[in-house]
């Protein structure tokens, strides 16, 4: 009922892995990159918040923000096979972006020291998403790869990531922020809503003892003139993501809760004009062995009884999993590939574990073949 | 000892956090008036209890159990309406897209208002001799939320907000009013996340009521017994998985107890679906371990 996963075609240049948190998305991104390397490609993979084990498996220095070569000794033998991995550091990436587009060293330092910016770059959820895009562009323009695999920050909805550049640009460029920094004369001609917004924030600022407004003013002024550079890069990243060379992969697991989450991903991608190319269902239990095998076995009766009980227990879990898998399959558009990744029973600890995971990705019976 | 008035449940994604929140609320509601408040946008805990949340109003699941949804957005709206009493303006303001970005300029405002709300819920529960169970987001987000008060104190050294932040902090640090329950499964990553979360909470002076090790399969095989099954390929592997999960649970217990945590194991439910019956079974365990005097 299954065959090796098809995944990347020759024209694919970028694989983007989307999905909720806790499904093993980062591990799967690394496994997909490994698979690309095994197929003979030069692959760069960017991970977001990888578990220490995965860093160990890849041999990555967690402090390093630039791509590091992963030694493939013996795992991927094809000529041209290469794997580089890196870990996203949103704060450092944002700082670098500011440094690139700041009009002067003084403007740069003013931004980096600004309280609003420090809160923005450290805490605002969209920043990590935007910076993942920025790194994507760097890797893409660097040109030293055939394939880029992009892990994304955990999200409840696919659009959280895809929309990030627009949201952040809107924020940086928003009238609201300008409004906060604006002088009284500039307020003339604004709508009542804007004035009320400003009044609320000003009141809050005063009552609360935050004294943020002057910081906002400084922030808006120092960012002046940088938006064009930011917007241009964000626009190009969007074009790449929506281009034909991009393989959109949603990672999930076969649990009842995840089905609802996966549905919102598929629906919001569709609404954004992007179709999902593959869904990888992670941590699938192995197929159930035949119960008859136990009947025939020459083992102590007590052990046989326990093994039967164990079989029935796991069969119930397997049924639960199958119900969810079917529900996931029903979400997929016609051309999309449904891929299962086995539960290794532990997190990948070595490169060989990762390669095993990469090799064991299987397509479950294509939708077109179903009656 | 009685549990705190407000119990905040968090854990790694996929550890059954929402199921256990539903079970704990069910267990508490057998003795006290209880509210399960869903802070997780997925609202799984509500769904597990068969409550369909759409409006802001709580849904009554039983005589003593209410389910409600909390959203940072609703807290913000309430706050704005306090400041701008003119409904026409406050409503239009909240609808304007730009306003969403404005709130981002006041770091952590929404999260902070949410903590304020939790403090009010716990206060009301103490008056009513009731309990509140919060199905919180996964560990990382939840810890960020809990640290917001400290951050607010930092950026607002004086004034109303600073005073509020102090009150929120003293609420979070009061084991009679606030406590965290961590969920995990007998797996390395989930254990690591729970241990790290417990350490971060201890640092912040927040009480951890218990760590719930979920999905622990009932022991079945004796030590060494499986050697005779080694010829049975997948059957042996499956049995080994069960044994490994049991051993993982024992390791988790040991490590968590070493950190001074109360550890409660919940059984793996070998059922094709998780429904009312299963939740009620988990509730029984929690009632016996956590609530009974």
Coordinates of N, CA and C in Angstrom, one line a residue, chain A residues 62-269:
Chain A
X62 N 25.7 25.1 18.5 CA 24.4 25.9 18.7 C 24.6 27.4 18.7
X63 N 25.8 27.9 18.9 CA 26.0 29.3 18.9 C 26.2 30.0 17.5
X64 N 26.4 29.1 16.6 CA 26.8 29.6 15.2 C 25.5 29.9 14.4
X65 N 25.5 31.1 13.8 CA 24.3 31.4 13.0 C 24.5 31.3 11.5
X66 N 25.7 30.8 11.1 CA 25.9 30.7 9.7 C 25.9 29.2 9.3
X67 N 25.7 28.9 8.0 CA 25.6 27.4 7.6 C 26.9 26.7 8.0
X68 N 26.7 25.5 8.5 CA 27.9 24.6 8.8 C 27.7 23.3 8.1
X69 N 28.9 22.8 7.6 CA 28.8 21.6 6.8 C 28.6 20.4 7.7
X70 N 27.7 19.5 7.2 CA 27.5 18.3 8.0 C 28.2 17.1 7.3
X71 N 29.1 16.5 8.0 CA 29.9 15.4 7.4 C 29.0 14.2 7.0
X72 N 29.0 13.9 5.7 CA 28.1 12.8 5.2 C 28.8 11.5 5.0
X73 N 29.9 11.4 5.6 CA 30.8 10.2 5.3 C 30.0 8.9 5.2
X74 N 29.9 8.4 3.9 CA 29.3 7.1 3.7 C 27.8 7.1 3.6
X75 N 27.1 8.2 4.1 CA 25.7 8.2 4.0 C 25.1 8.6 2.7
X76 N 25.6 9.7 2.1 CA 25.2 10.1 0.8 C 26.4 10.1 -0.1
X77 N 26.4 9.1 -1.0 CA 27.7 8.8 -1.8 C 27.7 9.5 -3.1
X78 N 26.5 10.0 -3.6 CA 26.4 10.5 -4.9 C 27.3 11.7 -5.1
X79 N 27.9 11.9 -6.3 CA 28.8 13.1 -6.4 C 27.9 14.3 -6.4
X80 N 28.4 15.4 -5.7 CA 27.5 16.6 -5.6 C 26.7 16.6 -4.4
X81 N 26.6 15.5 -3.7 CA 25.8 15.5 -2.4 C 26.5 16.3 -1.4
X82 N 25.8 17.2 -0.8 CA 26.3 18.0 0.3 C 25.2 18.5 1.2
X83 N 25.5 18.6 2.4 CA 24.5 19.1 3.4 C 25.1 20.1 4.3
X84 N 24.5 21.3 4.3 CA 24.8 22.3 5.3 C 23.6 22.6 6.1
X85 N 23.8 22.9 7.4 CA 22.7 23.1 8.3 C 23.0 24.4 9.1
X86 N 22.0 25.1 9.4 CA 22.1 26.3 10.2 C 20.9 26.5 11.1
X87 N 21.1 27.2 12.2 CA 20.1 27.5 13.2 C 19.7 28.9 13.1
X88 N 18.4 29.2 13.0 CA 18.0 30.6 12.9 C 18.2 31.4 14.2
X89 N 18.8 32.5 14.1 CA 18.9 33.4 15.3 C 18.2 34.7 14.9
X90 N 16.9 34.8 15.2 CA 16.1 36.0 14.8 C 16.7 37.3 15.1
X91 N 17.1 37.4 16.4 CA 17.6 38.7 16.9 C 18.9 39.1 16.1
X92 N 19.8 38.2 15.9 CA 21.0 38.5 15.2 C 20.7 38.9 13.7
X93 N 19.8 38.1 13.1 CA 19.4 38.4 11.8 C 18.8 39.8 11.6
X94 N 17.9 40.1 12.5 CA 17.3 41.4 12.5 C 18.3 42.5 12.6
X95 N 19.3 42.3 13.6 CA 20.3 43.3 13.8 C 21.1 43.5 12.5
X96 N 21.4 42.4 11.8 CA 22.2 42.5 10.6 C 21.4 43.2 9.5
X97 N 20.1 43.0 9.5 CA 19.3 43.6 8.5 C 19.2 45.1 8.7
X98 N 19.1 45.5 10.0 CA 19.2 46.9 10.4 C 20.5 47.5 10.0
X99 N 21.6 46.8 10.3 CA 22.9 47.3 9.9 C 23.0 47.6 8.4
X100 N 22.4 46.6 7.6 CA 22.6 46.7 6.2 C 21.8 48.0 5.7
X101 N 20.6 48.3 6.2 CA 19.8 49.3 5.6 C 19.9 50.7 6.4
X102 N 20.5 50.7 7.5 CA 20.6 52.0 8.2 C 21.3 53.0 7.4
X103 N 20.9 54.3 7.5 CA 21.5 55.3 6.7 C 22.9 55.7 7.2
X104 N 23.1 55.5 8.5 CA 24.4 55.8 9.0 C 24.7 55.0 10.2
X105 N 25.9 55.0 10.7 CA 26.3 54.2 11.9 C 25.5 54.7 13.1
X106 N 25.3 56.1 13.1 CA 24.5 56.6 14.2 C 23.1 56.1 14.2
X107 N 22.5 56.1 13.0 CA 21.1 55.7 12.9 C 21.0 54.2 13.4
X108 N 22.0 53.4 12.9 CA 22.0 52.0 13.3 C 22.1 51.8 14.8
X109 N 23.0 52.5 15.4 CA 23.1 52.4 16.9 C 21.9 52.9 17.6
X110 N 21.3 53.9 17.1 CA 20.1 54.4 17.7 C 19.0 53.4 17.7
X111 N 18.8 52.7 16.6 CA 17.8 51.6 16.5 C 18.1 50.5 17.4
X112 N 19.4 50.0 17.4 CA 19.7 48.8 18.1 C 19.6 49.1 19.6
X113 N 19.7 50.4 20.1 CA 19.6 50.7 21.5 C 18.2 51.0 21.9
X114 N 17.3 51.2 20.9 CA 16.0 51.7 21.2 C 15.1 50.6 22.0
X115 N 14.4 51.1 23.0 CA 13.7 50.1 23.8 C 12.6 49.4 23.0
X116 N 11.9 50.1 22.1 CA 10.9 49.5 21.3 C 11.5 48.4 20.4
X117 N 12.6 48.8 19.8 CA 13.2 47.8 18.9 C 13.7 46.6 19.7
X118 N 14.2 46.8 20.9 CA 14.7 45.6 21.6 C 13.5 44.7 22.0
X119 N 12.4 45.3 22.3 CA 11.2 44.5 22.6 C 10.7 43.8 21.4
X120 N 10.7 44.6 20.3 CA 10.2 44.1 19.1 C 11.0 42.9 18.6
X121 N 12.3 43.0 18.6 CA 13.2 42.0 18.0 C 13.3 40.8 18.9
X122 N 13.1 41.0 20.2 CA 13.2 39.8 21.1 C 11.9 39.1 21.2
X123 N 10.8 39.8 21.2 CA 9.6 39.2 21.7 C 8.5 39.0 20.6
X124 N 8.4 39.9 19.7 CA 7.2 39.9 18.8 C 7.3 38.6 18.0
X125 N 6.2 37.9 18.0 CA 6.2 36.6 17.4 C 6.5 36.6 15.9
X126 N 6.1 37.6 15.2 CA 6.3 37.7 13.7 C 7.8 37.9 13.4
X127 N 8.6 38.3 14.3 CA 10.0 38.6 14.0 C 10.7 37.4 13.6
X128 N 10.5 36.3 14.3 CA 11.2 35.0 14.0 C 10.8 34.6 12.6
X129 N 9.5 34.7 12.2 CA 9.0 34.4 10.9 C 9.7 35.2 9.8
X130 N 9.7 36.5 10.1 CA 10.2 37.4 9.1 C 11.7 37.1 8.9
X131 N 12.4 36.8 10.0 CA 13.9 36.6 9.9 C 14.2 35.3 9.2
X132 N 13.2 34.3 9.3 CA 13.4 33.1 8.6 C 13.4 33.4 7.1
X133 N 12.5 34.3 6.7 CA 12.4 34.7 5.3 C 13.7 35.4 4.8
X134 N 14.2 36.2 5.7 CA 15.4 37.0 5.4 C 16.6 36.0 5.1
X135 N 16.7 35.0 6.0 CA 17.8 34.0 5.8 C 17.5 33.2 4.6
X136 N 16.3 32.9 4.3 CA 16.0 32.2 3.1 C 16.5 32.9 1.9
X137 N 16.3 34.2 1.9 CA 16.7 35.0 0.8 C 18.3 35.0 0.6
X138 N 18.9 35.1 1.8 CA 20.4 35.0 1.8 C 20.9 33.7 1.2
X139 N 20.2 32.6 1.6 CA 20.7 31.3 1.1 C 20.4 31.2 -0.4
X140 N 19.2 31.7 -0.8 CA 18.8 31.6 -2.1 C 19.7 32.4 -3.0
X141 N 20.0 33.6 -2.6 CA 20.9 34.5 -3.4 C 22.3 34.0 -3.4
X142 N 22.7 33.4 -2.3 CA 24.1 32.8 -2.2 C 24.4 31.9 -3.3
X143 N 23.4 31.1 -3.7 CA 23.5 30.3 -4.9 C 24.3 29.0 -4.7
X144 N 24.8 28.7 -3.5 CA 25.7 27.6 -3.3 C 24.9 26.3 -3.1
X145 N 23.7 26.2 -3.5 CA 22.9 25.0 -3.2 C 22.0 24.7 -4.4
X146 N 21.5 23.4 -4.4 CA 20.5 23.0 -5.4 C 19.1 23.1 -4.7
X147 N 19.2 22.9 -3.4 CA 17.9 22.8 -2.7 C 18.0 23.4 -1.3
X148 N 17.0 24.2 -0.9 CA 17.0 24.8 0.4 C 15.8 24.2 1.2
X149 N 16.0 23.7 2.4 CA 14.9 23.2 3.2 C 14.7 24.2 4.4
X150 N 13.5 24.7 4.4 CA 13.2 25.8 5.4 C 12.3 25.2 6.5
X151 N 12.8 25.1 7.7 CA 11.9 24.8 8.8 C 11.3 26.1 9.2
X152 N 10.1 26.1 9.8 CA 9.5 27.4 10.2 C 9.1 27.4 11.7
X153 N 9.0 28.5 12.3 CA 8.6 28.5 13.7 C 7.2 27.9 13.9
X154 N 7.0 27.2 15.0 CA 5.7 26.6 15.2 C 4.6 27.7 15.1
X155 N 3.5 27.3 14.5 CA 2.4 28.2 14.2 C 1.1 27.5 14.4
X156 N 0.1 28.2 14.7 CA -1.2 27.6 14.7 C -1.8 27.6 13.3
X157 N -1.4 28.6 12.5 CA -1.9 28.7 11.2 C -0.8 29.0 10.2
X158 N -0.9 28.4 9.0 CA 0.2 28.5 8.0 C 0.4 30.0 7.7
X159 N -0.6 30.8 7.8 CA -0.4 32.2 7.3 C 0.4 33.0 8.3
X160 N 0.5 32.5 9.6 CA 1.3 33.2 10.6 C 2.7 33.4 10.0
X161 N 3.2 32.4 9.3 CA 4.5 32.4 8.7 C 4.5 33.2 7.4
X162 N 3.6 32.8 6.5 CA 3.6 33.4 5.2 C 3.3 34.9 5.2
X163 N 2.5 35.3 6.2 CA 2.1 36.7 6.3 C 3.1 37.5 7.0
X164 N 4.1 36.9 7.7 CA 5.0 37.6 8.6 C 5.6 38.9 8.0
X165 N 6.2 38.8 6.8 CA 6.8 40.0 6.3 C 5.8 41.2 6.2
X166 N 4.6 40.9 5.7 CA 3.7 41.9 5.5 C 3.3 42.5 6.8
X167 N 3.0 41.6 7.8 CA 2.6 42.1 9.1 C 3.7 43.0 9.7
X168 N 4.9 42.6 9.6 CA 6.0 43.3 10.3 C 6.2 44.6 9.6
X169 N 6.1 44.6 8.2 CA 6.3 45.8 7.5 C 5.2 46.8 7.8
X170 N 4.0 46.3 7.9 CA 2.8 47.1 8.2 C 3.1 47.7 9.6
X171 N 3.6 46.9 10.5 CA 3.8 47.5 11.8 C 4.9 48.6 11.8
X172 N 6.0 48.3 11.1 CA 7.1 49.3 11.1 C 6.6 50.6 10.4
X173 N 5.8 50.4 9.4 CA 5.4 51.5 8.5 C 4.1 52.0 8.9
X174 N 3.5 51.5 9.9 CA 2.1 51.8 10.1 C 1.9 53.3 10.5
X175 N 0.7 53.8 10.1 CA 0.3 55.1 10.5 C 0.3 55.2 12.0
X176 N -0.1 54.0 12.6 CA -0.3 54.1 14.1 C 1.0 54.4 14.8
X177 N 2.0 53.8 14.3 CA 3.3 54.1 15.0 C 3.7 55.5 14.7
X178 N 3.6 55.9 13.5 CA 3.9 57.3 13.1 C 3.1 58.2 14.0
X179 N 1.8 57.9 14.1 CA 0.9 58.6 14.9 C 1.4 58.9 16.3
X180 N 1.9 57.8 16.9 CA 2.4 57.9 18.2 C 3.5 58.9 18.3
X181 N 4.3 58.9 17.3 CA 5.5 59.7 17.3 C 5.2 61.1 16.8
X182 N 4.0 61.3 16.2 CA 3.7 62.6 15.5 C 3.4 63.7 16.5
X183 N 3.7 64.9 16.0 CA 3.5 66.1 16.8 C 2.0 66.5 16.7
X184 N 1.6 67.4 17.5 CA 0.2 67.8 17.6 C -0.3 68.3 16.3
X185 N 0.5 69.1 15.6 CA 0.1 69.7 14.3 C -0.3 68.6 13.3
X186 N 0.5 67.6 13.3 CA 0.3 66.5 12.3 C -1.0 65.8 12.5
X187 N -1.5 65.9 13.7 CA -2.8 65.2 14.0 C -4.0 65.7 13.3
X188 N -3.9 67.0 12.8 CA -5.0 67.5 12.1 C -5.3 66.7 10.9
X189 N -6.5 66.5 10.6 CA -6.8 65.8 9.3 C -6.9 64.3 9.6
X190 N -6.6 63.8 10.7 CA -6.7 62.4 11.0 C -8.1 62.1 11.5
X191 N -8.5 60.8 11.3 CA -9.9 60.4 11.7 C -10.0 60.3 13.2
X192 N -11.2 60.3 13.6 CA -11.5 60.2 15.1 C -10.9 58.9 15.7
X193 N -11.0 57.8 14.9 CA -10.5 56.6 15.4 C -9.0 56.7 15.7
X194 N -8.2 57.3 14.8 CA -6.8 57.4 15.0 C -6.5 58.3 16.2
X195 N -7.3 59.3 16.3 CA -7.0 60.2 17.4 C -7.3 59.5 18.7
X196 N -8.4 58.8 18.7 CA -8.8 58.0 19.9 C -7.7 57.0 20.2
X197 N -7.2 56.4 19.2 CA -6.1 55.4 19.5 C -4.9 56.0 20.1
X198 N -4.6 57.2 19.6 CA -3.5 57.9 20.2 C -3.7 58.3 21.6
X199 N -5.0 58.8 21.8 CA -5.3 59.2 23.1 C -5.2 58.1 24.1
X200 N -5.7 56.9 23.7 CA -5.7 55.8 24.6 C -4.3 55.4 25.0
X201 N -3.5 55.4 24.0 CA -2.1 55.0 24.2 C -1.3 56.0 25.0
X202 N -1.6 57.3 24.7 CA -1.0 58.4 25.5 C -1.4 58.3 27.0
X203 N -2.7 58.1 27.2 CA -3.2 58.0 28.5 C -2.6 56.8 29.2
X204 N -2.6 55.7 28.5 CA -2.0 54.5 29.1 C -0.6 54.7 29.5
X205 N 0.1 55.3 28.5 CA 1.5 55.6 28.7 C 1.8 56.4 30.0
X206 N 0.9 57.4 30.1 CA 1.1 58.3 31.3 C 0.7 57.6 32.6
X207 N -0.5 57.0 32.6 CA -1.0 56.4 33.8 C 0.0 55.3 34.2
X208 N 0.4 54.5 33.2 CA 1.2 53.3 33.5 C 2.6 53.7 33.9
X209 N 3.0 54.8 33.5 CA 4.4 55.2 33.9 C 5.4 54.5 32.9
X210 N 5.0 54.3 31.7 CA 5.9 53.6 30.7 C 6.8 54.6 30.1
X211 N 6.3 55.8 29.8 CA 7.0 56.8 29.0 C 7.6 56.2 27.7
X212 N 6.7 55.5 27.0 CA 7.2 54.9 25.8 C 7.2 55.8 24.6
X213 N 6.3 56.9 24.7 CA 6.0 57.6 23.5 C 7.3 58.3 22.9
X214 N 8.2 58.7 23.8 CA 9.4 59.3 23.2 C 10.3 58.3 22.5
X215 N 10.2 57.1 23.1 CA 11.0 56.0 22.4 C 10.4 55.6 21.1
X216 N 9.0 55.6 21.0 CA 8.4 55.3 19.8 C 8.8 56.4 18.7
X217 N 8.8 57.6 19.2 CA 9.1 58.7 18.3 C 10.5 58.5 17.7
X218 N 11.4 58.2 18.6 CA 12.8 58.0 18.2 C 12.9 56.8 17.2
X219 N 12.1 55.8 17.5 CA 12.1 54.5 16.7 C 11.7 54.8 15.3
X220 N 10.5 55.5 15.2 CA 9.9 55.8 13.9 C 10.9 56.6 13.1
X221 N 11.5 57.7 13.7 CA 12.4 58.5 13.0 C 13.6 57.8 12.5
X222 N 14.2 56.9 13.4 CA 15.4 56.3 12.9 C 15.2 55.2 11.9
X223 N 13.9 54.7 11.8 CA 13.6 53.7 10.8 C 13.3 54.4 9.4
X224 N 13.1 55.7 9.5 CA 12.7 56.4 8.3 C 13.7 56.2 7.2
X225 N 13.2 55.8 6.0 CA 14.1 55.6 4.8 C 14.6 54.2 4.7
X226 N 14.3 53.4 5.7 CA 14.7 52.0 5.6 C 13.7 51.0 5.1
X227 N 12.4 51.5 5.0 CA 11.3 50.7 4.7 C 11.5 50.1 3.3
X228 N 11.9 50.9 2.3 CA 12.0 50.5 1.0 C 12.9 49.2 0.8
X229 N 14.1 49.3 1.5 CA 15.0 48.1 1.5 C 14.3 46.9 2.1
X230 N 13.7 47.1 3.2 CA 13.0 46.0 3.8 C 11.9 45.4 2.9
X231 N 11.1 46.3 2.4 CA 9.9 45.9 1.6 C 10.4 45.2 0.4
X232 N 11.5 45.6 -0.2 CA 11.9 45.0 -1.5 C 12.3 43.5 -1.2
X233 N 13.1 43.4 -0.1 CA 13.5 42.0 0.3 C 12.3 41.1 0.6
X234 N 11.4 41.6 1.4 CA 10.2 40.9 1.8 C 9.4 40.5 0.5
X235 N 9.3 41.4 -0.4 CA 8.6 41.1 -1.7 C 9.3 40.0 -2.4
X236 N 10.6 40.0 -2.5 CA 11.3 38.9 -3.2 C 11.1 37.6 -2.6
X237 N 11.2 37.6 -1.2 CA 11.0 36.3 -0.5 C 9.6 35.7 -0.8
X238 N 8.6 36.6 -0.8 CA 7.3 36.2 -1.1 C 7.2 35.6 -2.5
X239 N 7.9 36.2 -3.4 CA 7.8 35.7 -4.8 C 8.4 34.3 -4.9
X240 N 9.5 34.1 -4.2 CA 10.1 32.8 -4.2 C 9.2 31.7 -3.6
X241 N 8.6 32.1 -2.4 CA 7.7 31.2 -1.8 C 6.5 30.8 -2.6
X242 N 6.0 31.7 -3.4 CA 4.8 31.4 -4.2 C 5.2 30.9 -5.6
X243 N 6.5 30.8 -5.9 CA 7.0 30.3 -7.2 C 6.8 28.8 -7.4
X244 N 7.0 28.4 -8.7 CA 6.8 27.0 -9.0 C 7.9 26.1 -8.4
X245 N 9.0 26.7 -8.1 CA 10.1 25.9 -7.6 C 10.0 25.5 -6.1
X246 N 8.9 25.9 -5.5 CA 8.7 25.7 -4.0 C 7.8 24.5 -3.7
X247 N 8.3 23.6 -2.9 CA 7.5 22.5 -2.5 C 6.9 22.8 -1.1
X248 N 5.6 22.9 -1.0 CA 5.0 23.2 0.3 C 4.6 21.9 1.0
X249 N 5.3 21.7 2.2 CA 5.0 20.5 3.0 C 4.4 20.9 4.3
X250 N 3.3 20.2 4.7 CA 2.8 20.4 6.0 C 3.1 19.2 6.8
X251 N 3.7 19.4 8.0 CA 4.1 18.3 8.9 C 3.1 18.2 10.0
X252 N 2.6 17.0 10.3 CA 1.7 16.8 11.4 C 1.9 15.4 12.0
X253 N 1.1 15.0 12.9 CA 1.0 13.7 13.4 C -0.4 13.2 13.4
X254 N -0.6 11.8 13.4 CA -1.9 11.3 13.3 C -2.6 11.2 14.6
X255 N -2.9 12.4 15.2 CA -3.7 12.4 16.4 C -4.9 13.2 16.2
X256 N -6.0 12.9 16.9 CA -7.3 13.6 16.7 C -7.2 15.1 16.7
X257 N -6.4 15.6 17.7 CA -6.2 17.0 17.9 C -5.6 17.7 16.7
X258 N -4.6 17.0 16.1 CA -3.8 17.5 15.0 C -4.6 17.6 13.7
X259 N -5.7 16.8 13.6 CA -6.5 16.8 12.4 C -7.1 18.2 12.2
X260 N -7.7 18.7 13.3 CA -8.3 20.0 13.2 C -7.3 21.1 12.9
X261 N -6.1 21.0 13.5 CA -5.0 22.0 13.2 C -4.6 21.9 11.7
X262 N -4.4 20.7 11.3 CA -4.0 20.5 9.9 C -5.0 21.0 8.9
X263 N -6.3 20.9 9.3 CA -7.3 21.5 8.4 C -7.2 23.0 8.3
X264 N -6.9 23.7 9.4 CA -6.8 25.1 9.2 C -5.5 25.5 8.4
X265 N -4.5 24.7 8.5 CA -3.3 24.9 7.7 C -3.7 24.8 6.2
X266 N -4.3 23.7 5.8 CA -4.6 23.4 4.4 C -5.5 24.5 3.9
X267 N -6.5 24.8 4.7 CA -7.5 25.8 4.3 C -6.9 27.2 4.1
X268 N -6.1 27.6 5.1 CA -5.5 29.0 5.0 C -4.5 29.1 3.8
X269 N -3.8 28.0 3.6 CA -2.8 27.9 2.4 C -3.6 28.1 1.2

